[in-house]
N, CA and C of each residue as an Amber inpcrd file, in Angstrom:
protein
   663
   0.7690000  -1.2690000   0.0060000   0.0760000   0.0510000  -0.0250000
   0.8560000   1.2070000  -0.0230000   0.3800000   2.2940000  -0.6230000
   1.2030000   3.4420000  -0.8400000   1.3390000   4.1350000   0.4980000
   2.5750000   4.3460000   1.0450000   2.6570000   5.0030000   2.3170000
   1.8890000   6.4180000   2.4280000   1.9830000   7.0350000   1.2590000
   1.2810000   8.4810000   1.3190000  -0.0860000   8.3320000   1.5570000
  -0.8030000   7.1580000   0.9590000  -2.2690000   6.8760000   1.1570000
  -2.5720000   6.6280000   2.5490000  -1.5200000   5.7680000   3.0740000
  -1.7820000   5.3910000   4.6520000  -1.5730000   6.6230000   5.4530000
  -0.6710000   7.5920000   5.0950000  -0.4180000   8.6720000   5.8590000
   0.7440000   8.6720000   6.9060000   1.4580000   7.3940000   6.9300000
   2.5950000   7.3110000   7.8330000   3.4810000   6.1440000   7.4350000
   4.6650000   6.0890000   7.9170000   5.4660000   5.0220000   7.5220000
   6.6510000   4.9150000   8.5830000   7.2860000   3.6800000   8.7730000
   8.2730000   3.4520000   9.7450000   9.6010000   3.3410000   8.8120000
  10.6570000   4.0520000   9.2220000  11.8650000   3.9770000   8.3650000
  13.1460000   3.7630000   9.3710000  14.0490000   3.2390000   8.8130000
  15.3650000   3.0650000   9.7080000  15.4040000   1.7790000  10.4320000
  14.4040000   0.9010000  10.4830000  14.4130000  -0.2100000  11.2710000
  14.9120000  -1.4690000  10.5120000  15.1560000  -2.5270000  11.2150000
  15.5930000  -3.8080000  10.5430000  14.3810000  -4.5680000   9.8800000
  13.2360000  -4.1240000  10.1190000  12.0640000  -4.9060000   9.5230000
  10.9340000  -3.6340000   9.3650000   9.9320000  -4.0680000   8.5500000
   8.8710000  -3.0980000   8.1610000   8.0300000  -2.8190000   9.4780000
   8.1920000  -3.6650000  10.5410000   7.3560000  -3.3080000  11.7240000
   8.0510000  -2.5190000  12.8060000   9.2170000  -1.7630000  12.4000000
   9.7880000  -0.9360000  13.4630000  10.6140000   0.1910000  12.6180000
  10.7180000   1.2800000  13.3940000  11.5420000   2.3290000  12.6410000
  11.1440000   3.7440000  13.1850000  11.6600000   4.7120000  12.6030000
  11.3020000   6.1020000  12.9390000   9.9950000   6.4780000  12.3830000
   9.1570000   7.1320000  13.1400000   7.7400000   7.4330000  12.6310000
   7.9020000   8.7150000  11.7270000   7.3790000   8.6320000  10.5190000
   7.3230000   9.6290000   9.6420000   5.8540000   9.7000000   9.2340000
   5.3140000  11.0280000   9.1000000   3.8940000  11.1770000   8.7300000
   3.8160000  12.0130000   7.6000000   2.7050000  11.8940000   6.6850000
   2.5770000  12.6120000   5.3820000   1.5600000  13.7760000   5.6970000
   1.7580000  14.9070000   5.5100000   0.7880000  15.9620000   5.7650000
   0.0270000  16.4490000   4.4940000   0.1460000  15.4860000   3.4080000
  -0.3980000  16.0490000   2.2040000   0.4350000  16.6820000   1.2190000
   1.7190000  16.9930000   1.6790000   2.7290000  17.8030000   0.8910000
   4.0470000  17.0810000   0.9760000   4.4790000  16.9330000   2.3660000
   5.7790000  16.4650000   2.6170000   5.7440000  15.3960000   3.7310000
   6.8600000  14.6440000   3.8220000   6.9580000  13.7620000   4.8710000
   7.5880000  14.5400000   6.0140000   7.3100000  14.2120000   7.2670000
   8.0200000  14.7640000   8.4860000   7.9880000  13.8600000   9.5720000
   8.8390000  14.1190000  10.6550000   8.9860000  13.2760000  11.7070000
   8.0020000  13.5870000  12.8170000   8.0840000  12.8970000  14.0200000
   7.1710000  13.0420000  15.1320000   8.0170000  13.1890000  16.3560000
   7.7710000  14.2790000  17.1430000   8.5990000  14.3880000  18.3610000
   8.3130000  13.3240000  19.4710000   9.2260000  12.8320000  20.1910000
   8.9150000  12.0140000  21.2430000   8.1770000  12.5000000  22.5690000
   8.0030000  13.7030000  22.5810000   7.4810000  14.4110000  23.8950000
   6.1390000  13.8100000  24.0560000   6.0270000  13.0810000  25.2430000
   4.6690000  12.5250000  25.6220000   4.0700000  11.5580000  24.7220000
   4.9300000  11.0580000  23.7680000   4.3760000  10.0170000  22.8690000
   4.3450000   8.7160000  23.6490000   3.1980000   8.0540000  23.7160000
   3.1810000   6.9060000  24.6570000   2.6030000   5.7010000  23.8420000
   2.2260000   4.5900000  24.6270000   1.8140000   3.4250000  24.1660000
   0.4030000   3.4960000  23.4200000  -0.3650000   4.5610000  23.8040000
  -1.6820000   4.6830000  23.2480000  -1.4200000   5.2990000  21.8570000
  -0.4410000   6.2580000  21.7190000  -0.2490000   6.8530000  20.3560000
   0.4030000   5.6750000  19.4380000   1.2980000   4.9610000  19.9970000
   1.9480000   3.8800000  19.2270000   0.9630000   2.7630000  18.7360000
  -0.0820000   2.5050000  19.7300000  -1.0920000   1.5170000  19.2930000
  -1.9010000   2.0750000  18.0430000  -2.2820000   3.4140000  17.9690000
  -2.9090000   3.9960000  16.9250000  -2.1260000   3.9330000  15.6530000
  -0.8630000   4.2030000  15.7810000   0.0050000   4.1460000  14.6520000
   0.1350000   2.8200000  14.0680000   0.3660000   1.9130000  14.9080000
   0.4560000   0.3950000  14.4500000  -0.8520000   0.0470000  13.6980000
  -2.0660000   0.3900000  14.2490000  -3.3370000   0.0500000  13.7130000
  -3.4480000   0.7480000  12.2460000  -2.9970000   2.0930000  12.1440000
  -2.8920000   2.7880000  11.0410000  -2.1940000   2.0470000   9.8480000
  -1.1020000   1.4720000  10.2280000  -0.1790000   0.7780000   9.4010000
  -0.6150000  -0.6110000   8.9990000  -1.6800000  -1.1800000   9.7570000
  -2.1610000  -2.4790000   9.6180000  -1.1230000  -3.3960000  10.0930000
  -0.5240000  -3.0530000  11.1960000   0.4540000  -3.8520000  11.8470000
   0.0540000  -4.3660000  13.2510000   0.6540000  -5.2940000  13.7700000
   0.1370000  -5.7640000  15.1730000   0.1250000  -4.5940000  16.1440000
  -0.8790000  -4.4050000  16.9440000  -0.9260000  -3.3860000  17.8090000
  -1.1600000  -3.7710000  19.2300000  -1.2020000  -5.1300000  19.5290000
  -1.3690000  -5.6290000  20.8550000  -0.3430000  -5.3240000  21.7710000
   0.9650000  -5.5220000  21.2720000   2.3040000  -5.1770000  21.9310000
   2.9380000  -4.1760000  21.1430000   3.1410000  -2.9220000  21.6860000
   3.9630000  -1.8430000  21.0850000   5.0050000  -1.3190000  21.8760000
   5.9750000  -0.7630000  21.2500000   7.1160000  -0.1850000  21.8850000
   7.3920000   1.1460000  21.3370000   7.7090000   2.0600000  22.3820000
   8.0730000   3.4740000  21.9830000   9.4820000   3.7090000  22.2460000
  10.1860000   4.2010000  21.2630000  11.6000000   4.4790000  21.3670000
  11.9170000   5.8870000  21.3490000  12.5720000   6.4190000  22.1360000
  13.1080000   7.8170000  22.3850000  14.3780000   8.1230000  21.6950000
  14.5640000   9.6320000  21.6360000  15.8700000  10.0860000  21.1770000
  16.4980000   9.3580000  19.8720000  15.5500000   9.4780000  18.8990000
  15.9300000   9.1280000  17.5360000  16.6800000   7.7590000  17.5920000
  16.0780000   6.8110000  18.3460000  16.6420000   5.4960000  18.2310000
  16.8550000   4.8990000  16.7580000  16.0430000   5.2500000  15.8670000
  16.1150000   4.7520000  14.5530000  16.6360000   5.9160000  13.6480000
  17.2550000   6.6370000  14.1320000  18.0210000   7.8360000  13.2960000
  17.2530000   9.0580000  13.2190000  17.9480000  10.0570000  12.8800000
  17.2980000  11.4210000  12.7300000  16.7760000  11.7350000  11.2730000
  15.5910000  12.3700000  11.1670000  15.0900000  12.7970000   9.9280000
  15.5820000  14.0400000   9.6280000  16.9200000  14.3180000   9.3850000
  17.4620000  15.5770000   9.2880000  16.8810000  16.2720000   8.0350000
  16.4860000  15.5640000   7.0090000  16.0860000  16.1890000   5.7560000
  14.6330000  16.6470000   5.7130000  13.9590000  16.5990000   6.9270000
  12.5060000  16.9910000   7.0180000  12.0980000  17.7990000   8.2000000
  10.9690000  18.3480000   8.2410000  10.4450000  19.0450000   9.4320000
   9.8020000  18.1540000  10.4100000   9.6660000  18.5450000  11.5520000
   8.8500000  17.9550000  12.5220000   7.2080000  18.2630000  12.3910000
   6.6080000  17.2690000  11.8610000   5.1740000  17.6380000  11.6040000
   4.2110000  17.5900000  12.7470000   4.5520000  16.6530000  13.8540000
   3.6880000  16.4390000  15.0440000   4.5230000  16.5250000  16.3960000
   3.8810000  17.1250000  17.3230000   4.4440000  17.1900000  18.6060000
   3.3120000  17.0790000  19.6320000   3.7230000  16.7570000  20.8350000
   2.6200000  16.5600000  21.8370000   1.4260000  15.6820000  21.4070000
   1.7410000  14.6500000  20.7630000   0.5970000  13.6660000  20.2860000
  -0.0080000  13.2260000  21.4840000  -1.4540000  13.1480000  21.5200000
  -2.2370000  12.7720000  22.6550000  -3.5100000  11.9320000  22.1310000
  -3.2750000  10.5670000  21.7940000  -4.3410000   9.6980000  21.3920000
  -5.0490000   9.0260000  22.5230000  -6.3210000   8.7630000  22.3280000
  -7.1030000   8.0690000  23.2650000  -6.7220000   6.6360000  23.1790000
  -6.3010000   6.1380000  22.0570000  -6.0730000   4.7860000  21.7830000
  -6.9900000   4.1550000  20.7490000  -8.0810000   4.7300000  20.5060000
  -9.2420000   4.1680000  19.7730000  -9.1840000   4.7830000  18.3530000
  -8.3510000   5.7590000  18.0450000  -8.3510000   6.3790000  16.7910000
  -7.8540000   5.4060000  15.7450000  -8.1300000   5.6380000  14.3930000
  -7.6280000   4.8580000  13.2750000  -6.3320000   5.3690000  12.7230000
  -6.0540000   6.5590000  13.0460000  -4.7340000   7.1550000  12.4540000
  -4.3590000   8.3420000  13.4720000  -3.0320000   8.5540000  13.3800000
  -2.5200000   9.7380000  14.2590000  -3.1390000  11.0030000  13.9320000
  -3.5240000  11.2930000  12.7430000  -4.0520000  12.4860000  12.3280000
  -5.3590000  12.6630000  13.0150000  -6.0000000  11.7090000  13.5130000
  -7.3200000  11.8590000  14.2760000  -7.0390000  12.2140000  15.7470000
  -5.7570000  12.1850000  16.1780000  -5.4940000  12.3730000  17.6170000
  -5.1720000  13.9420000  17.8060000  -5.2960000  14.2980000  19.0410000
  -4.8320000  15.6920000  19.4600000  -3.3700000  15.8010000  19.3270000
  -2.8250000  16.8440000  18.6480000  -1.4460000  17.0950000  18.5120000
  -1.0970000  18.6290000  18.1870000   0.0320000  19.0440000  18.2500000
   0.5000000  20.2960000  17.8400000   1.3600000  20.2840000  16.7010000
   1.0020000  21.1610000  15.7570000   1.7890000  21.1590000  14.5200000
   2.9990000  22.2420000  14.5800000   3.1420000  22.8370000  15.9090000
   4.2160000  23.6650000  16.1790000   5.1600000  22.8170000  17.0780000
   6.3560000  22.7990000  16.6840000   7.2250000  21.9340000  17.6090000
   8.5030000  22.7010000  18.0260000   9.0400000  22.4710000  19.0750000
  10.3780000  22.9700000  19.5680000  11.4190000  21.8790000  19.6620000
  11.0030000  20.6200000  19.0920000  11.8730000  19.5350000  19.1610000
  12.9080000  19.5300000  18.1110000  14.1300000  19.1310000  18.3460000
  15.2670000  18.9020000  17.3650000  15.0370000  17.3410000  17.0570000
  15.6080000  17.0490000  15.9750000  15.5400000  15.6320000  15.3580000
  16.2910000  14.5750000  16.2440000  16.9480000  15.0760000  17.2330000
  17.4350000  14.0090000  18.2540000  16.2740000  13.5180000  19.1110000
  15.1420000  14.0520000  19.0560000  13.8650000  13.6660000  19.7570000
  13.0250000  12.9080000  18.8320000  13.3340000  12.5690000  17.5790000
  12.4210000  11.8560000  16.6460000  12.0570000  10.4380000  17.2820000
  10.7000000  10.2900000  17.4050000  10.0980000   9.0590000  17.9160000
  10.1780000   7.8860000  17.1810000  10.3540000   6.7630000  17.6170000
  10.3330000   5.4460000  16.9710000   9.4730000   4.5220000  17.4880000
   8.9230000   3.5810000  16.8740000   8.0320000   2.5850000  17.1410000
   8.3050000   1.1540000  16.6060000   8.0090000   0.2410000  17.4970000
   8.0380000  -1.1850000  17.1700000   6.6300000  -1.7010000  17.3360000
   6.0140000  -2.2730000  16.2220000   4.7770000  -2.7790000  16.2000000
   4.7780000  -4.3650000  16.3600000   4.4130000  -4.9320000  17.5720000
   4.3590000  -6.3010000  17.7730000   5.6690000  -6.7890000  18.5160000
   5.8370000  -8.1500000  18.6080000   7.0030000  -8.6490000  19.2950000
   6.6560000  -9.3160000  20.5050000   7.4960000  -9.9930000  21.1720000
   7.3780000 -10.6790000  22.4970000   6.9030000  -9.6040000  23.6200000
   6.2050000 -10.0010000  24.5490000   5.8400000  -9.1010000  25.7530000
   6.9440000  -8.7390000  26.5140000   6.7900000  -7.6100000  27.1520000
   7.9290000  -7.1380000  28.1070000   8.1770000  -8.2120000  29.3240000
   9.2560000  -8.2820000  29.6870000   9.6840000  -9.3390000  30.7150000
  10.8830000  -8.7570000  31.5210000  10.9540000  -9.1350000  32.7870000
  11.9850000  -8.8030000  33.5590000  12.7150000 -10.1240000  34.1990000
  14.0440000  -9.9760000  34.4420000  14.6670000 -11.0200000  35.1610000
  15.7450000 -10.5200000  35.9640000  16.3380000 -11.1650000  36.9540000
  17.5160000 -10.8080000  37.7020000  18.6370000 -11.7580000  37.4220000
  19.7880000 -11.1050000  37.2630000  21.0610000 -11.8510000  36.8890000
  22.1950000 -11.4180000  37.8180000  23.1780000 -12.3760000  37.9150000
  24.4160000 -12.0820000  38.6430000  24.2920000 -12.0160000  40.1540000
  23.1250000 -12.4350000  40.7350000  22.9850000 -12.4970000  42.1550000
  23.3840000 -13.8480000  42.8090000  23.5080000 -13.9020000  43.9620000
  23.9090000 -15.0950000  44.7610000  22.6370000 -15.9720000  45.0940000
  21.4820000 -15.3600000  44.8220000  20.1170000 -16.2540000  44.9110000
  19.2140000 -15.5700000  43.9090000  18.1900000 -16.3510000  43.5200000
  17.0870000 -15.9630000  42.5670000  16.4420000 -14.6050000  42.8460000
  16.5290000 -14.0830000  44.2520000  15.8560000 -12.9930000  44.5410000
  16.7160000 -11.7390000  44.5480000  17.8870000 -11.8310000  43.9530000
  18.6890000 -10.5570000  43.8400000  19.4690000 -10.6400000  42.5140000
  19.9010000  -9.4140000  42.1040000  20.6750000  -9.4440000  40.8670000
  20.4800000  -8.1440000  40.0320000  21.2890000  -8.0990000  39.0400000
  21.2500000  -7.0910000  37.9950000  19.8200000  -7.2190000  37.2550000
  19.1690000  -5.9470000  37.3190000  17.8280000  -6.0470000  36.6480000
  17.9720000  -6.0600000  34.9560000  17.3530000  -7.0190000  34.3920000
  17.4880000  -7.1430000  32.8720000  16.0600000  -7.2030000  32.4450000
  15.7920000  -6.4830000  31.3520000  14.4680000  -6.2550000  30.7530000
  14.4820000  -6.7420000  29.3070000  13.3610000  -7.3500000  28.8920000
  13.3100000  -7.8170000  27.4970000  12.2620000  -6.7690000  26.7560000
  12.9320000  -6.2490000  25.7510000  12.0420000  -5.1570000  25.0240000
  12.1940000  -5.6190000  23.5130000  10.9530000  -5.8060000  22.9610000
  10.9540000  -6.1390000  21.6200000  11.8590000  -7.3840000  21.1480000
  11.8710000  -8.2230000  22.0420000  12.5300000  -9.4680000  21.8190000
  14.0220000  -9.5450000  22.3160000  14.5290000  -8.4060000  22.6280000
  16.0640000  -8.3810000  23.0250000  16.1760000  -8.0860000  24.5380000
  17.2030000  -8.6510000  25.1110000  17.3090000  -8.2520000  26.6170000
  18.4630000  -7.1440000  26.7370000  18.2100000  -6.3810000  27.6470000
  19.0930000  -5.2420000  27.9930000  18.9600000  -4.9300000  29.4340000
  19.6130000  -3.8070000  29.8990000  19.7220000  -3.4520000  31.3640000
  18.9190000  -2.1080000  31.5420000  19.0120000  -1.5650000  32.8110000
  18.4900000  -0.4260000  33.1680000  19.5330000   0.4660000  33.8530000
  19.5390000   1.8450000  33.5210000  20.4450000   2.6160000  34.1190000
  20.1290000   3.0200000  35.5220000  21.0210000   3.2460000  36.3470000
  20.7200000   3.4760000  37.7330000  20.5070000   4.9530000  38.1880000
  20.4130000   5.7270000  37.1560000  19.9530000   7.1710000  37.4600000
  18.6320000   7.2630000  38.0440000  18.6250000   7.9550000  39.3200000
  17.4020000   8.0000000  40.1310000  16.8010000   6.6050000  40.5800000
  17.6610000   5.5610000  40.4560000  17.2030000   4.1980000  40.7420000
  17.0560000   4.2040000  42.2610000  15.7710000   3.7140000  42.8740000
  15.6520000   3.7860000  44.3310000  14.9490000   2.6320000  44.6710000
  14.5960000   2.4910000  45.9880000  13.8550000   1.4200000  46.5810000
  12.4740000   1.2360000  46.1430000  11.8320000   2.3410000  45.6980000
  10.3940000   2.2170000  45.0810000  10.5510000   1.4780000  43.7610000
  11.5700000   1.8260000  42.8860000  11.6970000   1.0740000  41.8020000
  11.9490000  -0.3530000  42.0480000  12.7990000  -0.6630000  43.0570000
  13.0620000  -2.0600000  43.3290000  11.8400000  -2.7600000  43.7810000
  10.9500000  -2.1470000  44.5250000   9.7810000  -2.7660000  45.0130000
   8.9620000  -3.1190000  43.8190000   8.8020000  -2.3530000  42.7880000
   8.1470000  -2.6720000  41.6490000   8.6090000  -3.8900000  40.9200000
   9.9460000  -4.0210000  40.8190000  10.6980000  -5.0930000  40.2090000
  10.3850000  -6.4080000  40.9480000  10.4420000  -6.3280000  42.1600000
  10.2330000  -7.4200000  43.0820000   8.7560000  -7.9150000  42.9260000
   7.8260000  -6.9590000  42.9820000   6.3970000  -7.4510000  42.8350000
   6.1140000  -8.0330000  41.5570000   6.6930000  -7.4330000  40.4580000
   6.4720000  -8.1310000  39.1990000   6.9250000  -9.4210000  38.9980000
   7.9740000  -9.8070000  39.8140000   8.6460000 -11.1750000  39.7540000
   7.9210000 -12.0610000  40.7660000   6.8890000 -11.5560000  41.5590000
   6.1930000 -12.4930000  42.5790000   6.8820000 -12.6500000  43.9510000
   7.9760000 -11.6200000  44.1830000   8.5780000 -11.6760000  45.4310000
   7.9620000 -10.6950000  46.4290000   8.3450000 -10.8230000  47.7390000
   7.9980000  -9.7850000  48.7380000   8.5840000  -8.5390000  48.5440000
   7.9020000  -7.4910000  48.7840000   8.4960000  -6.1530000  48.4830000
   8.8100000  -5.3680000  49.8130000   8.5350000  -6.0600000  51.0040000
   8.7430000  -5.2550000  52.2250000  10.3180000  -4.9130000  52.4740000
  11.1680000  -5.8150000  51.8860000  12.6510000  -5.6800000  52.0200000
  13.3080000  -5.2690000  50.7170000  12.5190000  -4.7300000  49.8660000
  13.0730000  -4.5230000  48.4840000  14.1370000  -3.3800000  48.6460000
  15.2960000  -3.6350000  48.0860000  16.4420000  -2.5770000  48.0830000
  17.0250000  -2.5040000  46.7830000  17.3020000  -1.2150000  46.3990000
  17.8980000  -1.0090000  45.1520000  19.5270000  -0.7820000  45.2700000
  20.0670000  -1.2750000  44.1860000  21.5570000  -1.2700000  44.0600000
  21.8960000  -0.4960000  42.9080000  22.9580000   0.2480000  42.9020000
  23.5470000   0.9530000  41.7830000  25.0130000   0.7610000  41.5340000
  25.4260000   1.4130000  40.5250000  27.0070000   1.2860000  40.2830000
  27.2080000  -0.0960000  39.7700000  26.4720000  -0.8790000  39.1810000
  26.8560000  -2.2190000  38.7160000  27.1880000  -3.1410000  39.7840000
  26.4700000  -3.0750000  40.8710000  26.6280000  -3.9230000  42.0830000
  26.6760000  -5.4270000  41.6510000  25.8440000  -5.7930000  40.8330000
  25.7820000  -7.2650000  40.5760000  26.5620000  -7.4870000  39.2590000
  27.5750000  -6.7210000  38.8220000  28.3270000  -6.8770000  37.6670000
  27.6850000  -6.1960000  36.4080000  28.5710000  -6.0460000  35.4010000
  28.0660000  -5.3570000  34.2680000  27.4330000  -6.2860000  33.4050000
  26.2520000  -5.9340000  32.8100000  25.4050000  -6.6220000  31.8180000
  25.8520000  -6.4900000  30.4150000  25.0900000  -6.9670000  29.4090000
  25.2350000  -6.8060000  28.0510000  24.0830000  -6.2070000  27.3910000
  24.2390000  -5.8520000  26.3080000  23.1980000  -5.3800000  25.4630000
  22.8200000  -3.8420000  25.5900000  21.8030000  -3.4540000  25.0110000
  21.4040000  -2.0330000  25.1530000  20.9370000  -1.5900000  26.6450000
  20.9780000  -0.3800000  26.9120000  20.5220000   0.1190000  28.2120000
  19.0260000   0.5590000  27.8610000  18.2030000  -0.2340000  28.0530000
  16.7780000   0.1950000  27.5640000  16.1160000   1.1050000  28.3330000
  16.2990000   1.2480000  29.6520000  15.4520000   2.1960000  30.5410000
  16.4180000   3.0330000  31.3590000  16.0060000   4.3680000  31.6140000
  16.7910000   5.2910000  32.2940000  15.7940000   6.2880000  33.0740000
  16.2250000   6.6310000  34.1290000  15.5690000   7.7790000  34.9410000
  14.1600000   7.2800000  35.4040000  14.1060000   6.1120000  35.9010000
  12.7820000   5.4280000  36.4810000  12.2700000   6.3050000  37.5090000
  10.9020000   6.4790000  37.5960000  10.3400000   7.2530000  38.7610000
   9.2200000   6.6350000  39.2310000   9.2780000   5.3490000  39.6850000
   8.2530000   4.3650000  40.0280000   7.8130000   5.0620000  41.5440000
   6.5000000   4.8310000  41.8170000   6.0130000   5.3030000  43.2010000
   6.1580000   4.2220000  44.1340000   6.3300000   2.9070000  43.6600000
   6.5810000   1.8110000  44.4490000   5.3570000   0.9930000  44.4720000
   4.1940000   1.4250000  44.0020000   2.8870000   0.6810000  44.0470000
   2.5350000  -0.0360000  42.8500000   3.3450000   0.2970000  41.7680000
   2.9570000  -0.2380000  40.4540000   3.1650000  -1.6940000  40.3960000
   2.5210000  -2.4960000  39.3390000   2.7090000  -3.8260000  39.0740000
   3.8440000  -4.1720000  38.2970000   4.2740000  -3.2090000  37.5410000
   5.3990000  -3.4260000  36.4600000   6.0580000  -2.1530000  36.2490000
   7.3120000  -2.2060000  35.7520000   8.0290000  -1.0570000  35.3240000
   7.3070000  -0.3850000  34.3110000   6.5320000  -1.0700000  33.4940000
   5.8370000  -0.4250000  32.3550000   4.7310000   0.5650000  32.8630000
   4.4190000   0.4560000  34.0690000   3.4360000   1.3040000  34.7090000
   4.1560000   2.5640000  35.3720000   5.3330000   2.5280000  35.3480000
   6.0580000   3.7490000  36.0520000   6.3540000   4.8640000  34.9590000
   6.5490000   5.9660000  35.5880000   6.9470000   7.1000000  34.8380000
   8.4800000   6.9280000  34.5450000   8.9350000   7.6180000  33.4200000
  10.4480000   7.9620000  33.2880000  10.6870000   9.3970000  33.1770000
  11.4310000   9.9200000  34.0430000  11.6360000  11.3500000  33.9900000
  10.3140000  12.1310000  33.9880000  10.0600000  13.0190000  33.0400000
   8.8230000  13.7540000  33.0870000   7.7750000  13.1740000  32.2420000
   7.9990000  11.8550000  31.9080000   6.9280000  11.2120000  30.9150000
   6.1930000  10.3670000  31.7640000   4.8840000  10.1680000  31.1080000
   3.7630000   9.2100000  31.7450000   4.1390000   7.8480000  31.6390000
   4.7670000   7.4950000  30.4810000   5.1610000   6.1870000  30.1890000
   6.6620000   5.9400000  29.8720000   7.2100000   4.7410000  30.2310000
   8.5870000   4.5390000  29.9140000   8.8890000   4.6590000  28.4940000
  10.0580000   5.4160000  28.2780000  10.5180000   5.6130000  26.8350000
  11.7100000   4.7600000  26.6790000  11.7840000   3.7910000  25.8560000
  12.7020000   2.9680000  25.6110000  13.7950000   3.5600000  24.7160000
  15.0470000   3.2120000  24.8640000  16.0880000   3.7050000  24.0550000
  17.3900000   2.8830000  24.3310000  18.4230000   3.2930000  23.5660000
  19.7400000   2.7260000  23.8690000  20.5400000   3.8360000  24.6180000
  20.5280000   3.9850000  25.8980000  21.0760000   5.1560000  26.5770000
  22.5660000   4.9300000  26.6540000  23.2140000   5.2460000  25.6560000
  24.7550000   4.8850000  25.6460000  25.5240000   5.9480000  26.5800000
  24.9940000   6.9860000  26.9840000  25.6230000   7.8030000  28.1310000
  25.7530000   7.2180000  29.4190000  24.8320000   6.1620000  29.5630000
  24.9330000   5.4350000  30.8050000  25.5150000   4.0810000  30.4620000
  26.7700000   3.8440000  31.0790000  27.3040000   2.5570000  30.6340000
  26.9330000   1.3250000  31.6020000  27.4620000   0.1670000  31.2880000
  27.1540000  -0.9800000  32.0640000  27.7100000  -0.9090000  33.6460000
  28.5700000  -0.0450000  33.7180000  29.0670000   0.1060000  35.0520000
  28.0790000   0.8900000  35.9240000  26.9160000   1.2420000  35.3170000
  25.8330000   1.8750000  35.9980000  24.6360000   0.9660000  35.9480000
  24.7950000  -0.3180000  35.6350000  23.5380000  -1.1170000  35.6460000
  22.9180000  -1.1330000  37.0080000  21.5680000  -0.9820000  36.9820000
  20.7620000  -1.1270000  38.2710000  20.5460000  -2.5090000  38.7220000
  20.4210000  -2.7570000  40.0670000  20.1310000  -4.0030000  40.5610000
  19.1130000  -3.9440000  41.7870000  18.5790000  -5.1150000  42.2060000
  17.7860000  -5.1730000  43.2720000  17.9640000  -6.3980000  44.1590000
  17.5810000  -6.2660000  45.3420000  17.4210000  -7.4130000  46.2680000
  16.0100000  -7.4320000  46.7300000  15.3010000  -8.6360000  46.7020000
  13.9390000  -8.6670000  47.2320000  13.8400000  -9.4020000  48.5740000
  14.8700000  -9.4150000  49.3180000  14.6600000  -9.9840000  50.5670000
  15.6220000 -11.2220000  50.6690000
């Protein structure tokens, strides 16, 4: 199907199901800013593209490259999740984003998962997360006991003694650094329910500025 007729496309990914989000405004292609772009917005995009929308992933900070040759056509996208296309959602045509904030999306893939590695028991270790089929780690920026409680709860462990560890306490992991700046309240069921920084939903990325010497860890008792 003609991408212009669809009104959107994913570019720069390793398959047609992932990539930087480009939208067609009737004249030119443009990128979409990652500010407040969440799973509801990604669900609408994947539906618009005719791709799986049950499991979606939002990637921040130009994970799939920068659209330097185009303008940013959409900012502050705010879908309810029921729309058939991003153009039906509330958004701003005026953007202060640079292309380093071009949002990316993956449509489909295995569900989110968490495991602990490198500990002396199954109840402790480096926090590793599976995102879109790949395992990676979590940066320890603002990592605290509230975040640790959520990890322990999601794994079925007691949370009363949940403790956060920083600075690669359980050894350096491998793969991407998928999550950064977690701001869990401690009551959530999953890291997916937590905020990251100033955003309502976790923004996945490969946070290269945070090395594996900063891998976050937890102990669940």
